Short mmCIF file of C-alpha atoms in Angstrom, two decimals:
data_model
loop_
_atom_site.label_atom_id
_atom_site.label_comp_id
_atom_site.label_asym_id
_atom_site.label_seq_id
_atom_site.Cartn_x
_atom_site.Cartn_y
_atom_site.Cartn_z
CA MET Q 6 6.98 72.27 124.39
CA PRO Q 7 9.38 73.12 120.65
CA LYS Q 8 6.45 75.80 120.43
CA LEU Q 9 7.12 77.44 123.44
CA LYS Q 10 11.02 77.85 122.67
CA HIS Q 11 10.69 79.07 119.59
CA LYS Q 12 8.05 81.73 121.07
CA LEU Q 13 10.45 82.43 123.99
CA SER Q 14 13.37 82.87 120.79
CA ILE Q 15 11.16 85.50 119.11
CA THR Q 16 10.63 87.29 121.94
CA SER Q 17 14.03 87.11 123.18
CA LEU Q 18 15.06 87.88 120.06
CA PHE Q 19 12.47 91.27 119.49
CA THR Q 20 13.52 92.61 122.73
CA THR Q 21 17.42 92.16 121.85
CA THR Q 22 16.32 94.12 118.53
CA LEU Q 23 13.82 97.57 120.62
CA ALA Q 24 17.42 97.48 123.01
CA ALA Q 25 19.53 98.28 120.53
CA SER Q 26 17.11 101.04 118.81
CA LEU Q 27 17.08 102.27 121.75
CA LEU Q 28 20.28 102.73 122.20
CA LEU Q 29 20.53 103.29 119.30
CA SER Q 30 17.82 106.25 119.33
CA SER Q 31 19.60 107.81 122.59
CA LEU Q 32 23.06 107.86 121.32
CA PHE Q 33 21.92 110.23 118.17
CA THR Q 34 19.39 112.83 120.31
CA SER Q 35 22.35 112.87 122.49
CA HIS Q 36 24.21 114.06 119.80
CA LEU Q 37 22.12 116.54 118.63
CA VAL Q 38 22.14 117.85 121.58
CA SER Q 39 25.09 118.18 121.52
CA ALA Q 40 24.94 119.32 118.50
CA ASN Q 41 22.91 122.45 118.80
CA ASN Q 42 23.62 122.89 122.66
CA ARG Q 43 24.02 126.73 123.55
CA VAL Q 44 25.18 127.47 126.64
CA VAL Q 45 25.33 130.51 129.46
CA SER Q 46 27.58 129.55 131.92
CA ALA Q 47 27.95 131.79 135.92
CA GLY Q 48 30.99 131.53 137.79
CA ALA Q 49 34.38 131.75 136.85
CA GLY Q 50 34.95 128.59 138.21
CA ILE Q 51 31.89 126.46 136.43
CA THR Q 52 33.28 128.58 132.72
CA GLU Q 53 36.81 127.40 133.57
CA LEU Q 54 35.84 124.02 133.41
CA VAL Q 55 33.30 124.40 130.44
CA LEU Q 56 37.09 125.70 128.77
CA ALA Q 57 38.72 121.82 129.73
CA LEU Q 58 35.92 120.06 128.59
CA ASP Q 59 36.69 121.03 125.38
CA ALA Q 60 33.03 123.07 125.15
CA GLY Q 61 33.89 126.57 124.64
CA ASP Q 62 32.44 126.32 121.35
CA GLU Q 63 28.91 126.01 122.87
CA LEU Q 64 29.80 129.03 124.99
CA VAL Q 65 26.38 131.84 123.82
CA GLY Q 66 27.26 133.02 127.78
CA VAL Q 67 29.00 133.99 130.80
CA ASP Q 68 29.64 135.98 133.29
CA SER Q 69 31.15 138.89 134.13
CA THR Q 70 33.59 137.47 137.03
CA SER Q 71 34.06 134.66 133.61
CA GLN Q 72 37.74 134.76 132.22
CA LEU Q 73 37.84 133.88 128.57
CA PRO Q 74 40.53 134.16 125.99
CA ASN Q 75 40.80 136.79 122.97
CA THR Q 76 39.66 134.60 121.46
CA MET Q 77 36.40 134.11 122.08
CA ALA Q 78 35.51 137.69 122.47
CA SER Q 79 31.58 136.77 121.25
CA VAL Q 80 30.90 135.22 123.38
CA ALA Q 81 28.32 137.68 125.47
CA VAL Q 82 29.13 139.03 129.11
CA LEU Q 83 26.07 139.15 131.64
CA GLY Q 84 25.87 141.22 134.36
CA TYR Q 85 27.77 139.36 137.74
CA HIS Q 86 26.52 135.98 138.34
CA ARG Q 87 24.69 136.24 141.81
CA MET Q 88 22.89 138.62 140.50
CA LEU Q 89 21.73 137.94 136.59
CA SER Q 90 19.33 139.09 134.42
CA ALA Q 91 16.43 136.70 132.71
CA GLU Q 92 16.02 138.66 130.02
CA GLY Q 93 19.61 138.72 129.27
CA ILE Q 94 19.51 135.16 129.20
CA LEU Q 95 16.76 134.35 127.70
CA ALA Q 96 18.16 136.88 125.08
CA LEU Q 97 20.82 134.42 123.90
CA SER Q 98 18.38 131.95 123.62
CA PRO Q 99 20.24 129.33 125.67
CA THR Q 100 19.58 126.13 126.12
CA LEU Q 101 21.58 125.78 129.05
CA VAL Q 102 22.84 127.22 131.94
CA LEU Q 103 25.54 126.36 133.76
CA GLY Q 104 26.66 127.36 137.02
CA SER Q 105 27.87 127.82 140.62
CA ASP Q 106 24.86 127.46 144.12
CA ALA Q 107 26.05 130.64 144.03
CA MET Q 108 24.57 131.69 140.65
CA GLY Q 109 20.75 133.90 140.80
CA PRO Q 110 18.88 135.98 142.67
CA GLN Q 111 15.72 132.46 141.85
CA THR Q 112 13.59 134.52 140.95
CA THR Q 113 16.17 134.35 137.60
CA LEU Q 114 16.06 130.26 137.61
CA THR Q 115 12.36 130.38 137.96
CA ILE Q 116 12.32 132.72 134.56
CA LEU Q 117 14.56 130.55 132.69
CA SER Q 118 13.16 127.14 134.60
CA SER Q 119 9.82 128.36 133.53
CA ALA Q 120 10.60 129.15 129.57
CA ASN Q 121 12.08 125.72 128.87
CA VAL Q 122 15.59 126.84 129.44
CA ALA Q 123 17.25 124.06 131.19
CA VAL Q 124 19.31 125.19 134.22
CA THR Q 125 22.15 123.48 136.70
CA THR Q 126 23.71 125.14 139.22
CA LEU Q 127 26.70 123.11 140.94
CA PRO Q 128 27.75 123.50 144.04
CA SER Q 129 30.82 125.08 145.04
CA ALA Q 130 33.52 123.16 145.43
CA GLU Q 131 35.64 122.47 148.73
CA THR Q 132 36.91 118.87 148.13
CA LYS Q 133 38.95 117.58 145.39
CA THR Q 134 35.93 115.41 145.68
CA GLN Q 135 33.32 117.23 145.13
CA LEU Q 136 35.65 118.45 142.80
CA LEU Q 137 35.44 115.26 140.26
CA ALA Q 138 32.14 114.98 140.93
CA ASN Q 139 31.38 118.57 139.78
CA ILE Q 140 33.11 117.73 136.75
CA GLU Q 141 31.49 113.87 136.20
CA GLN Q 142 28.24 115.44 135.97
CA MET Q 143 29.13 118.58 133.43
CA GLY Q 144 30.76 116.26 131.54
CA GLN Q 145 27.79 114.26 130.77
CA LEU Q 146 25.62 117.65 130.85
CA LEU Q 147 28.20 118.40 128.16
CA ASN Q 148 27.95 115.25 126.23
CA ARG Q 149 32.68 115.93 127.01
CA ASN Q 150 32.27 112.32 129.22
CA ASN Q 151 35.73 111.60 127.70
CA GLN Q 152 37.46 114.89 128.72
CA ALA Q 153 35.55 114.70 131.88
CA ILE Q 154 37.76 111.35 132.73
CA LYS Q 155 40.47 113.25 131.34
CA LEU Q 156 40.06 116.30 133.16
CA ALA Q 157 39.89 114.03 136.36
CA ALA Q 158 43.11 112.04 135.84
CA GLN Q 159 44.36 115.71 135.61
CA ILE Q 160 43.61 116.75 138.51
CA GLU Q 161 44.56 113.39 140.21
CA GLN Q 162 47.89 114.32 139.24
CA SER Q 163 47.90 117.94 140.78
CA PHE Q 164 46.65 116.73 144.17
CA ALA Q 165 49.39 113.77 144.18
CA ARG Q 166 52.11 117.23 143.58
CA LEU Q 167 51.29 119.03 145.98
CA GLU Q 168 51.03 116.30 148.36
CA ALA Q 169 54.52 115.99 147.43
CA LYS Q 170 55.51 119.52 148.48
CA GLN Q 171 52.82 119.51 151.60
CA GLN Q 172 54.87 116.51 152.66
CA GLN Q 173 58.77 118.94 151.86
CA VAL Q 174 57.47 121.64 153.66
CA THR Q 175 56.68 119.50 156.90
CA ALA Q 176 59.62 117.63 156.60
CA MET Q 177 60.83 121.21 156.64
CA GLY Q 178 59.62 121.05 160.87
CA LYS Q 179 58.00 124.94 160.63
CA VAL Q 180 54.38 125.10 158.94
CA PRO Q 181 54.92 128.57 157.24
CA LYS Q 182 52.13 131.42 159.19
CA VAL Q 183 50.82 132.29 156.26
CA LEU Q 184 48.43 135.85 155.99
CA PHE Q 185 45.92 136.68 153.17
CA LEU Q 186 45.03 140.41 152.39
CA LEU Q 187 42.25 141.17 150.36
CA LEU Q 188 43.42 145.02 148.53
CA GLN Q 189 39.55 146.25 147.64
CA GLN Q 190 40.04 150.60 145.75
CA ASP Q 191 38.20 152.78 148.63
CA ARG Q 192 37.92 150.14 150.95
CA PRO Q 193 40.65 148.66 153.99
CA ALA Q 194 42.12 145.77 153.52
CA ARG Q 195 41.03 142.96 154.96
CA VAL Q 196 41.90 139.50 155.76
CA GLY Q 197 41.32 135.72 155.12
CA GLY Q 198 39.81 133.75 157.45
CA SER Q 199 38.98 130.36 157.45
CA ASN Q 200 36.32 129.07 154.69
CA THR Q 201 37.04 131.26 152.53
CA ALA Q 202 39.13 130.47 149.02
CA ALA Q 203 42.55 131.42 150.54
CA ASP Q 204 42.21 129.45 152.80
CA ILE Q 205 42.03 126.07 150.43
CA ILE Q 206 45.02 127.36 149.21
CA ILE Q 207 47.18 127.82 151.56
CA LYS Q 208 45.92 125.05 153.26
CA LEU Q 209 46.16 122.80 150.54
CA ALA Q 210 50.17 124.36 150.05
CA GLY Q 211 50.87 123.34 153.22
CA GLY Q 212 50.53 126.69 155.24
CA GLN Q 213 48.91 128.09 158.68
CA ASN Q 214 46.48 130.33 158.00
CA ILE Q 215 46.30 132.51 161.31
CA ALA Q 216 43.63 134.56 160.76
CA GLY Q 217 41.99 133.05 163.84
CA PHE Q 218 38.50 133.59 162.61
CA ASP Q 219 35.50 132.91 159.46
CA GLY Q 220 35.02 135.66 156.88
CA TYR Q 221 36.58 138.07 156.27
CA LYS Q 222 37.77 140.51 158.51
CA SER Q 223 39.67 144.39 158.70
CA VAL Q 224 43.45 144.03 161.10
CA SER Q 225 44.91 146.31 162.16
CA GLN Q 226 48.43 147.25 160.58
CA GLU Q 227 49.52 146.58 164.69
CA GLY Q 228 47.35 143.19 164.56
CA ILE Q 229 49.04 141.90 161.67
CA LEU Q 230 52.26 142.71 162.96
CA ALA Q 231 51.99 141.01 165.90
CA MET Q 232 51.07 137.56 163.82
CA GLN Q 233 54.98 138.10 162.46
CA PRO Q 234 53.35 135.47 159.26
CA ASP Q 235 56.43 135.03 157.45
CA MET Q 236 54.01 134.96 154.05
CA ILE Q 237 51.89 137.42 153.30
CA LEU Q 238 49.23 136.88 150.68
CA ILE Q 239 47.83 139.19 148.88
CA SER Q 240 45.00 140.03 146.04
CA ASN Q 241 42.40 142.48 144.51
CA ARG Q 242 40.11 140.53 143.27
CA SER Q 243 40.35 141.98 140.08
CA ASN Q 244 41.84 141.82 137.10
CA GLU Q 245 44.28 144.54 137.43
CA GLN Q 246 48.20 144.60 137.31
CA THR Q 247 50.06 142.36 140.69
CA GLN Q 248 52.88 143.26 140.26
CA THR Q 249 53.66 146.61 141.75
CA ALA Q 250 51.19 145.49 144.73
CA ALA Q 251 53.83 144.78 147.10
CA LYS Q 252 55.31 147.37 146.80
CA THR Q 253 51.72 149.38 146.75
CA LEU Q 254 50.59 147.43 150.44
CA LEU Q 255 54.31 148.55 151.95
CA THR Q 256 54.42 152.32 150.99
CA LYS Q 257 50.67 152.31 152.81
CA MET Q 258 51.03 149.86 155.77
CA PRO Q 259 54.56 150.88 156.27
CA LEU Q 260 54.91 148.87 159.99
CA LEU Q 261 55.27 145.37 157.19
CA HIS Q 262 58.32 146.02 156.50
CA HIS Q 263 58.13 144.35 159.99
CA THR Q 264 57.21 141.28 160.36
CA PRO Q 265 58.73 138.29 159.00
CA ALA Q 266 57.46 138.71 156.08
CA GLY Q 267 58.34 141.71 154.61
CA GLU Q 268 61.70 141.80 155.88
CA ASN Q 269 63.17 138.30 153.93
CA ASN Q 270 59.86 140.72 151.11
CA HIS Q 271 57.90 137.53 150.80
CA ILE Q 272 54.86 138.87 149.94
CA LYS Q 273 53.03 137.27 146.88
CA SER Q 274 50.42 137.88 144.58
CA LEU Q 275 47.16 135.49 144.07
CA PRO Q 276 46.10 135.52 141.47
CA PRO Q 277 42.07 136.45 141.49
CA GLN Q 278 41.09 133.99 138.74
CA ALA Q 279 42.38 131.36 142.00
CA LEU Q 280 40.11 133.62 144.57
CA LEU Q 281 36.19 132.90 142.19
CA GLY Q 282 34.46 129.59 142.86
CA GLY Q 283 35.83 127.98 145.72
CA LEU Q 284 38.02 124.63 144.53
CA GLY Q 285 38.71 125.13 140.63
CA LEU Q 286 41.76 125.02 138.73
CA SER Q 287 43.24 128.00 138.77
CA ALA Q 288 42.34 127.76 142.46
CA ILE Q 289 44.71 123.91 142.34
CA GLU Q 290 47.56 125.90 139.95
CA ALA Q 291 47.56 128.55 142.77
CA ALA Q 292 48.59 126.25 145.72
CA GLU Q 293 51.06 124.41 143.85
CA LEU Q 294 53.31 127.54 142.89
CA LEU Q 295 52.75 128.66 146.63
CA ALA Q 296 53.49 125.58 148.27
CA SER Q 297 57.19 125.54 146.05
CA ASP Q 298 57.66 129.44 147.97
CA PHE Q 299 56.87 126.48 151.36
CA ILE Q 300 59.47 125.00 150.38
CA SER Q 301 61.79 128.24 149.22
CA LEU Q 302 61.51 129.81 152.84
CA LYS Q 303 63.81 127.42 154.15
CA LYS Q 304 66.55 129.27 152.83
CA HIS Q 305 65.75 132.46 155.15
#
């Protein structure tokens, strides 16, 4: 029996030592992977999260919808996230390509995978739960788990503030009727219905999107006048300046002067960044500002 106990003790020690060695090896390998990461990010919302997770120094390329600070001018700007070129990405020698489920085309992703580049697509977030899940996964992929935990806590706080503002809006006794108009050069203005990024922002802020359809549709001035929106949101999905966008809109669509939004000068611009990539950091920030605007409506 003593010999058996001694044998078990040796086996236990060996197992413990092996486990410790594997753990140290794993940590060392993880550190090496992080230190040599070359990341390509496709999708404005995904790139926004990469930066928020303090992994911007690993970016070697982004798609054309992503916004980077001026200090990151050396990062290559690739094409539109739905029409990426495998050749352009491979030229950057990436180790990881991250993007939303809109990233493509699939042929490009297949070529990248065949070239031993790690390709990860994340679901476009439409809820807080999905956004937090994306952040957790990205924290693991980028070896930024602590940053992911911190960012998730910040988002929880943002949603708590939003909930408080929603209660204030509800207490007003009248949910603001909101219309979103997407303005694009040489195209008629289109109204954003349900299942759009604008719809997510309006609802997060506590408003009612009065477009009674899915996606985007063109609506006549007379049609918008009949809806009588309390607030009109506009965006052009580009980086063009929008300070004069409300005045320009009323010049082109004068009937909107006769809506509550036009009469009370409640025509607001949404930053293009907030409309790209579903529910993301910019969308949450825009929703918080919009909720404050809703609260101020009770003054009229």
